[in-house]
Coordinates of C-alpha atoms in Angstrom, one line a residue:
X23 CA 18.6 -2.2 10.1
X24 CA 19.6 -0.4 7.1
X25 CA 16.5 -1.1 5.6
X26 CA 14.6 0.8 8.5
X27 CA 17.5 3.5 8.4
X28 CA 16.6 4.5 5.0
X29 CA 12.6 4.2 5.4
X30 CA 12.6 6.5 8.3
X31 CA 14.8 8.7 6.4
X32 CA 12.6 8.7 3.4
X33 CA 9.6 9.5 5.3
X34 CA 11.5 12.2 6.8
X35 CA 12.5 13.8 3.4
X36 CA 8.5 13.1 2.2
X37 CA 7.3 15.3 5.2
X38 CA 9.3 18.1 4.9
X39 CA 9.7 18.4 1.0
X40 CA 6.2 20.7 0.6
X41 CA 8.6 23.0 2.5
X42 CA 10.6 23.4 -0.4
X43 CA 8.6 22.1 -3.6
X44 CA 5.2 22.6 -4.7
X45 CA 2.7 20.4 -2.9
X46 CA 0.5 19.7 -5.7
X47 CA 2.8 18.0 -7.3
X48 CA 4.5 16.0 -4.7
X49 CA 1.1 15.0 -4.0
X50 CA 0.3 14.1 -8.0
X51 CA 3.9 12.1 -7.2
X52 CA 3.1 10.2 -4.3
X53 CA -0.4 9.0 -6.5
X54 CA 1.6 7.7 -9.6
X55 CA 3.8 6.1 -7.0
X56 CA 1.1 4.3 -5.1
X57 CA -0.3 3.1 -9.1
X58 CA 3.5 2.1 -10.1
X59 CA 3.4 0.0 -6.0
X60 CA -0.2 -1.2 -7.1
X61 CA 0.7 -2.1 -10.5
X62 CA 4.6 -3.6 -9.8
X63 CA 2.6 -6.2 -6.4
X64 CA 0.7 -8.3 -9.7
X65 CA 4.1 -8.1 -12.2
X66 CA 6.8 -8.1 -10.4
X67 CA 5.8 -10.6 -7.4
X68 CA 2.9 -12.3 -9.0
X69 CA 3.9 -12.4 -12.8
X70 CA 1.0 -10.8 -14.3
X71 CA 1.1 -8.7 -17.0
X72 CA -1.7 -6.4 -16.9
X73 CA -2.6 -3.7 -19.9
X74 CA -5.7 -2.4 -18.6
X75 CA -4.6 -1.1 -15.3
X76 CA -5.7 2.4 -16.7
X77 CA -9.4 1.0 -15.9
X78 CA -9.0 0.9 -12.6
X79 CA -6.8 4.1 -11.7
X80 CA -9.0 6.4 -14.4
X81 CA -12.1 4.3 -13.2
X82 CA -12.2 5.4 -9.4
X83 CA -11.3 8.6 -10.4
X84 CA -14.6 9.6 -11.9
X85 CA -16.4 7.6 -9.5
X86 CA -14.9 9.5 -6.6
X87 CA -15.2 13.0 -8.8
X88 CA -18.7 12.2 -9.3
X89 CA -19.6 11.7 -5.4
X90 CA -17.8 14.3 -4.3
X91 CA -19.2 16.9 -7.1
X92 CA -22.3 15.5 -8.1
X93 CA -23.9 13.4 -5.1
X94 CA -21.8 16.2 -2.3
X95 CA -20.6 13.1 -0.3
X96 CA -17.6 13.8 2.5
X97 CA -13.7 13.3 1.1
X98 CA -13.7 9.9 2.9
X99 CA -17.0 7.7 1.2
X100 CA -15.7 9.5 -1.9
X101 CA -12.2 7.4 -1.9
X102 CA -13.9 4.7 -0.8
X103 CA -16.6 4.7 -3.3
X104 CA -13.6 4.5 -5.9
X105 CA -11.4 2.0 -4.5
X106 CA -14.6 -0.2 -4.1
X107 CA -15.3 0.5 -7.8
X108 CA -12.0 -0.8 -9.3
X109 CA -12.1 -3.7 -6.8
X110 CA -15.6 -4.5 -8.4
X111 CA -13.9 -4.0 -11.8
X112 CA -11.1 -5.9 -10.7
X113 CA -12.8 -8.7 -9.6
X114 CA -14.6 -8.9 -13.5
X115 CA -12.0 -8.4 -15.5
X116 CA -10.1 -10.7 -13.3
X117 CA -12.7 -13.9 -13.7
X118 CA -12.6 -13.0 -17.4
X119 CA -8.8 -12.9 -17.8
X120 CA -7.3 -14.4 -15.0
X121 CA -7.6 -18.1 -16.7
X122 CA -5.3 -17.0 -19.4
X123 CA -1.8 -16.6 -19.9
X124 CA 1.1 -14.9 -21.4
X125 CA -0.4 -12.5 -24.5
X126 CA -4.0 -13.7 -24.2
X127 CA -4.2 -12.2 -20.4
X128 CA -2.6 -8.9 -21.6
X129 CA -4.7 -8.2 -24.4
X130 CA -7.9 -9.4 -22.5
X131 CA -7.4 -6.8 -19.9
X132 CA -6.4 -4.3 -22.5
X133 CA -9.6 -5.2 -24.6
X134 CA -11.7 -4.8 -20.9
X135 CA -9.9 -1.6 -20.4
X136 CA -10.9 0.2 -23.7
X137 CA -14.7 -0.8 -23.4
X138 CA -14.3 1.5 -19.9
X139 CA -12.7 3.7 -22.0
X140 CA -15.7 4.1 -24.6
X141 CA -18.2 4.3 -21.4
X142 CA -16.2 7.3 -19.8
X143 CA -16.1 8.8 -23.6
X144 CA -20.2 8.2 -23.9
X145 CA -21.4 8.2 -20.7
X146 CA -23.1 11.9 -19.9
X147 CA -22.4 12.0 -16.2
X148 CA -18.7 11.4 -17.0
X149 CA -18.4 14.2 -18.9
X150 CA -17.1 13.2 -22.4
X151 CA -14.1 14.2 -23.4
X152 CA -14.3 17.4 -21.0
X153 CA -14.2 15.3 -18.4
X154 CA -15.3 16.0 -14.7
X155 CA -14.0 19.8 -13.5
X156 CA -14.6 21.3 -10.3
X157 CA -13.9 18.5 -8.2
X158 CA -14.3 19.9 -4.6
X159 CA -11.9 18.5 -1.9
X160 CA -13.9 19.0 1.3
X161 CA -13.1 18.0 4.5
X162 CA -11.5 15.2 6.1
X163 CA -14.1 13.7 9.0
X164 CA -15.7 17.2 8.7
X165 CA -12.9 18.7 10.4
X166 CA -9.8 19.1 8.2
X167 CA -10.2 21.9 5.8
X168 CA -8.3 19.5 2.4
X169 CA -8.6 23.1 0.7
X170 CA -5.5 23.7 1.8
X171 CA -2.5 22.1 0.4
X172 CA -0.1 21.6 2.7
X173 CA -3.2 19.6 4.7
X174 CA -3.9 17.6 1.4
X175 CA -0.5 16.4 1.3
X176 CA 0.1 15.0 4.7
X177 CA -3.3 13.3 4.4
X178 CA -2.0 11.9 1.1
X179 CA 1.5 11.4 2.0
X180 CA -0.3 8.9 5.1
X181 CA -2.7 7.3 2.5
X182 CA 0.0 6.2 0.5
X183 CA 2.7 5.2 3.0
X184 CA -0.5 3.0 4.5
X185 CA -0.7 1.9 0.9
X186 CA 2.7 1.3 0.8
X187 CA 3.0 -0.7 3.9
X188 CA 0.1 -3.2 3.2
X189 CA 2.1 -3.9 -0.1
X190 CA 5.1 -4.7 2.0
X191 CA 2.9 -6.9 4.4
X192 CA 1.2 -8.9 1.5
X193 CA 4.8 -9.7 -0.2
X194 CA 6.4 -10.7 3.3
X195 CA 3.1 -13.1 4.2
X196 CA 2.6 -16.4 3.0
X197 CA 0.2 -15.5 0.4
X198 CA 2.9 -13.3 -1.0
X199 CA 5.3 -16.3 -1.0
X200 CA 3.0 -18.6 -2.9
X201 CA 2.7 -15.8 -5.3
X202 CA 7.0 -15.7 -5.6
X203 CA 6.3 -19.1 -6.2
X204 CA 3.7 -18.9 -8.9
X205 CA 5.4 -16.6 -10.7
X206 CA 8.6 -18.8 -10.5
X207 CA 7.4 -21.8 -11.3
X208 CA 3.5 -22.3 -11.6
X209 CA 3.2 -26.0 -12.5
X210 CA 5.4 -26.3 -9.1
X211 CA 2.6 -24.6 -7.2
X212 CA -0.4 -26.4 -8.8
X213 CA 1.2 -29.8 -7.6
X214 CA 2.0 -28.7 -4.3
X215 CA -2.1 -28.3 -3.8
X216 CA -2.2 -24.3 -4.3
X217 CA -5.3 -22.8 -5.9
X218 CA -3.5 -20.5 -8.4
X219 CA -6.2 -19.0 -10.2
X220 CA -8.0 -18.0 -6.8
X221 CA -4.5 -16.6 -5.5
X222 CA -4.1 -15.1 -9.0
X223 CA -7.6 -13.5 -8.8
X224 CA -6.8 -11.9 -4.8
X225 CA -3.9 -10.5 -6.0
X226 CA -4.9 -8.9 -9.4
X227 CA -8.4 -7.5 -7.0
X228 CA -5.8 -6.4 -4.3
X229 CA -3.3 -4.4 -7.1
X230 CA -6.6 -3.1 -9.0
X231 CA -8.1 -1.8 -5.2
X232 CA -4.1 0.1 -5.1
X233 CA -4.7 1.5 -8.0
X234 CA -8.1 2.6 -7.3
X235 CA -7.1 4.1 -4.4
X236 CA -4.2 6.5 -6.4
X237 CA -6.7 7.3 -8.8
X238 CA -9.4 8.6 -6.4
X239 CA -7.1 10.5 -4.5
X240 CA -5.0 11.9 -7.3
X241 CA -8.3 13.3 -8.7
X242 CA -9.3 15.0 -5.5
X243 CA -5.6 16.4 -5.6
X244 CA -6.1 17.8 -9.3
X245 CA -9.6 18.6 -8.6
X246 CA -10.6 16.8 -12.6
X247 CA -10.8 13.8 -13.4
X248 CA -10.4 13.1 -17.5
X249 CA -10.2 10.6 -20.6
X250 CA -6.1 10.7 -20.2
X251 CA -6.4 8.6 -16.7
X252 CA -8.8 5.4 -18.8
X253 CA -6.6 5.3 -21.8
X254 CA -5.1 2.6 -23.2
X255 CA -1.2 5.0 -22.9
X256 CA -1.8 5.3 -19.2
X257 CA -1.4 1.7 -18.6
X258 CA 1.8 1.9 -21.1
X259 CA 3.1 4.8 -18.8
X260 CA 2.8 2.8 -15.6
X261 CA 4.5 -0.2 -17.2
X262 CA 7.4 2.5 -17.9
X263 CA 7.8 3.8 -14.5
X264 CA 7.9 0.1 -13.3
X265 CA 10.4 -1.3 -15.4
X266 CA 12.6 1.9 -15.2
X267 CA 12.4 2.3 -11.8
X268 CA 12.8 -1.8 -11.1
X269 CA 10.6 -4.9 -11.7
X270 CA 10.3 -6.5 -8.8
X271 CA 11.5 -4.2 -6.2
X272 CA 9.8 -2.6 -3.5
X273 CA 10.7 0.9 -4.5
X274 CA 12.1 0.4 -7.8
X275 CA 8.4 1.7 -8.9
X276 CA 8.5 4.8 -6.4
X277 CA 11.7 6.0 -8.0
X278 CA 10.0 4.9 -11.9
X279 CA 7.3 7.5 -10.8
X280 CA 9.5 9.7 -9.9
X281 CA 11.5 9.9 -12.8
X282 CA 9.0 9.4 -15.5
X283 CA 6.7 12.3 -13.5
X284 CA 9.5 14.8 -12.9
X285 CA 10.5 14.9 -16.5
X286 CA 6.9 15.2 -17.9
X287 CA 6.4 18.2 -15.6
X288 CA 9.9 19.2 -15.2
X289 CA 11.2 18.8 -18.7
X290 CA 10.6 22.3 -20.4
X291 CA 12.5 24.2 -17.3
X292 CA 15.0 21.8 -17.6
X293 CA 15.5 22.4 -21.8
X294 CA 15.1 26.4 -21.1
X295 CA 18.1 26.3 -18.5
X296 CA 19.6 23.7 -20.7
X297 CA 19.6 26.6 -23.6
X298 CA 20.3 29.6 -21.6
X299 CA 23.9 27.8 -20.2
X300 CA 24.6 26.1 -23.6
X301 CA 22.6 28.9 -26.2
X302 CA 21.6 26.0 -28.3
X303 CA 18.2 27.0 -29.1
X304 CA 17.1 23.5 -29.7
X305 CA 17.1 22.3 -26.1
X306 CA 13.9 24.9 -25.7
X307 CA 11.5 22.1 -27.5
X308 CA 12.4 19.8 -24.9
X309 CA 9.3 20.3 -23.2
X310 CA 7.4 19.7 -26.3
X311 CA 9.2 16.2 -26.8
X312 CA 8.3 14.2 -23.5
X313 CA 7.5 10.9 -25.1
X314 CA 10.4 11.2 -27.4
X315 CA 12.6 11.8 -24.1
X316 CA 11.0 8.7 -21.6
X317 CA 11.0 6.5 -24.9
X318 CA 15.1 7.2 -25.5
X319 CA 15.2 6.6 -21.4
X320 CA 13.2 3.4 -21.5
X321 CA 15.2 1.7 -24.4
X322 CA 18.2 2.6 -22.8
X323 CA 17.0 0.9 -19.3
X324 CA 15.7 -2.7 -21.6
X325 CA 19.4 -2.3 -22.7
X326 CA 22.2 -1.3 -20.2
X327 CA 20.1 -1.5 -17.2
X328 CA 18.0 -4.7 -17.6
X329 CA 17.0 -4.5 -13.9
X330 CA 15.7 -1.3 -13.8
X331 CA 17.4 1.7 -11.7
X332 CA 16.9 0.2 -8.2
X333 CA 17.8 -3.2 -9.1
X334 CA 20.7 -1.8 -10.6
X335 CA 22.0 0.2 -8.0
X336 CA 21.3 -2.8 -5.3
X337 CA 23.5 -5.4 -8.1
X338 CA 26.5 -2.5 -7.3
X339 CA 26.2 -2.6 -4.0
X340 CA 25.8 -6.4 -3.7
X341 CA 28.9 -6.9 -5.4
X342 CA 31.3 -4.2 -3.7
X343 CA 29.7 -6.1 -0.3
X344 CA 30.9 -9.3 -2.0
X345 CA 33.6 -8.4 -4.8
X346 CA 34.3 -12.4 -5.1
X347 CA 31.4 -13.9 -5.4
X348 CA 31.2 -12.9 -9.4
X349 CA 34.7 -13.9 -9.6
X350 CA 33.8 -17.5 -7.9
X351 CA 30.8 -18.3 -10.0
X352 CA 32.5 -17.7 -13.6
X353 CA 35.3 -19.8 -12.3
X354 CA 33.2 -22.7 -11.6
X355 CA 31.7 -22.8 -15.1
X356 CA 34.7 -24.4 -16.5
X357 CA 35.4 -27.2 -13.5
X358 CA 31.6 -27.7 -14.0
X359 CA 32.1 -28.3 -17.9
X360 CA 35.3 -30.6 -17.3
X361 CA 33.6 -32.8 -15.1
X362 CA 31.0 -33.4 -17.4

């Protein structure tokens, strides 16, 4: 029940934040959120680490800036045209990789990744390192004007709690238990008669269709789709916001994005206000040092907060629910040891 409690009162705060912040980028939060979700469904439930994520989110960006600019098509086939691009993509890379494990799937996908990269960078309809500008927004079933931004938002604010939802479905279903259990323990799963590459290949196509999905519509938000969104350091970025926010956890990733995005856009207001209370000048080229900042924040998470912010925060609350049970389990080590 307090589960529910706090989803309905997150989607309450969602709908009426444009009220008070900017809607463009709540919106460019709510996409990085959905790719942190995407990303977080094949790591943290399925055990997969993936390097080349960028492919997909940068990937149906430009194929949903280039129907929507180039070939005029409505908001709608242009999304669609992008999540069914990274599926596509997905489902490659997948067959290539998906029969590896440990370092050799990472760099596989990471290797996939870059030769999408060097496409984008050569391609002429992508643009080259100018990327795709003047990405109109259109209208949503020909009715909805999307120029506007307070309409944008609640039509991405439904895409992604849709998103959102699905990814909650897929976890609480039995194909999201067998994937608990592969990640767990995969020799386990082969000898109970499971098919774990073909369940490891749904879920990798599933996460790079999520992704898909925030990349097309975060490039309709932004109106340009660039290189930055392929790179190698995008992927690196939504392995940040999953670990900070929570490995594992349903929103652990929501609150990653959150964090990691916030400070990239926030950080020089924060440093000016920072110098004009303290009148250290120094905090000023805050704004200039962003990785420096989310690098400090992610060593300090791999070392004091192992579990990411969420996970964190749930351990506290476990144990104040329960102060004994920590107590219980480290006296038990020592009967244990005696009886052996």
């Amino acid at each position: 029940m307090n589960k529910k409690l706090i989803s309905i009162a997150a989607l309450v705060l969602a709908a009426a934040a444009p009220f008070v912040l900017y809607p463009v980028f709540l919106m460019k939060l709510l996409c990085f959120a959905l790719f942190a979700c995407a990303f977080n469904l094949l790591i943290g439930f399925t055990g997969l680490l993936s390097f080349g994520h960028a492919a997909f989110f940068g990937g149906a960006g430009y194929v949903a800036a280039h129907a929507l600019k180039v070939w005029g098509l409505p908001f709608e086939l242009g999304i669609v045209l992008g999540v069914a691009f990274s599926a596509l993509i997905g489902l490659v890379m997948g067959g290539l990789a998906i029969r590896r494990q440990g370092i050799y799937f990472t760099m596989i996908t990471l290797a996939l990744a870059q030769m999408l990269y060097f496409v984008a960078l050569q391609a002429p309809f992508a643009g080259g390192e100018d990327g795709l500008q003047g990405v109109p927004r259109g209208r949503l079933l020909g009715m909805l004007d999307l120029g506007n931004d307070l309409t944008l938002y609640y039509v991405v604010l439904a895409i992604a709690v849709i998103a959102f939802a699905l990814i909650v479905r897929t976890i609480h279903s039995p194909f999201g238990q067998v994937l608990k259990a592969i990640k767990e323990n995969e020799a386990r799963a082969i000898s109970l008669g499971y098919d774990v590459t073909l369940y490891k290949l749904v879920a990798f196509v599933l996460s790079a269709s999520l992704a898909g999905l925030a990349g097309a519509t975060k490039a309709v938000v932004l109106g340009f789709e660039t290189l930055t969104d392929v790179h190698w350091s995008m992927s690196g970025l939504v392995v940040l916001m999953t670990l900070v926010g929570g490995l594992g956890t349903l929103s652990g990733p929501i609150v990653g994005a959150i964090v990691i995005i916030a400070l990239e856009n926030k950080l020089g207001e924060l440093g000016d206000a920072l110098a004009a209370v303290s009148g250290v000048e120094w905090f000023r080229g805050l704004g200039e040092s962003v990785t420096i900042v989310t690098g400090f924040i992610f060593i300090v998470c791999v070392l004091a907060f192992r579990k990411g912010i969420v996970g964190e925060l749930a351990g506290f609350a476990t144990r104040l629910r329960h102060p004994g049970a920590k107590a219980t389990t480290q006296a038990a080590k020592p009967v244990h040891a005696n009886a052996a």
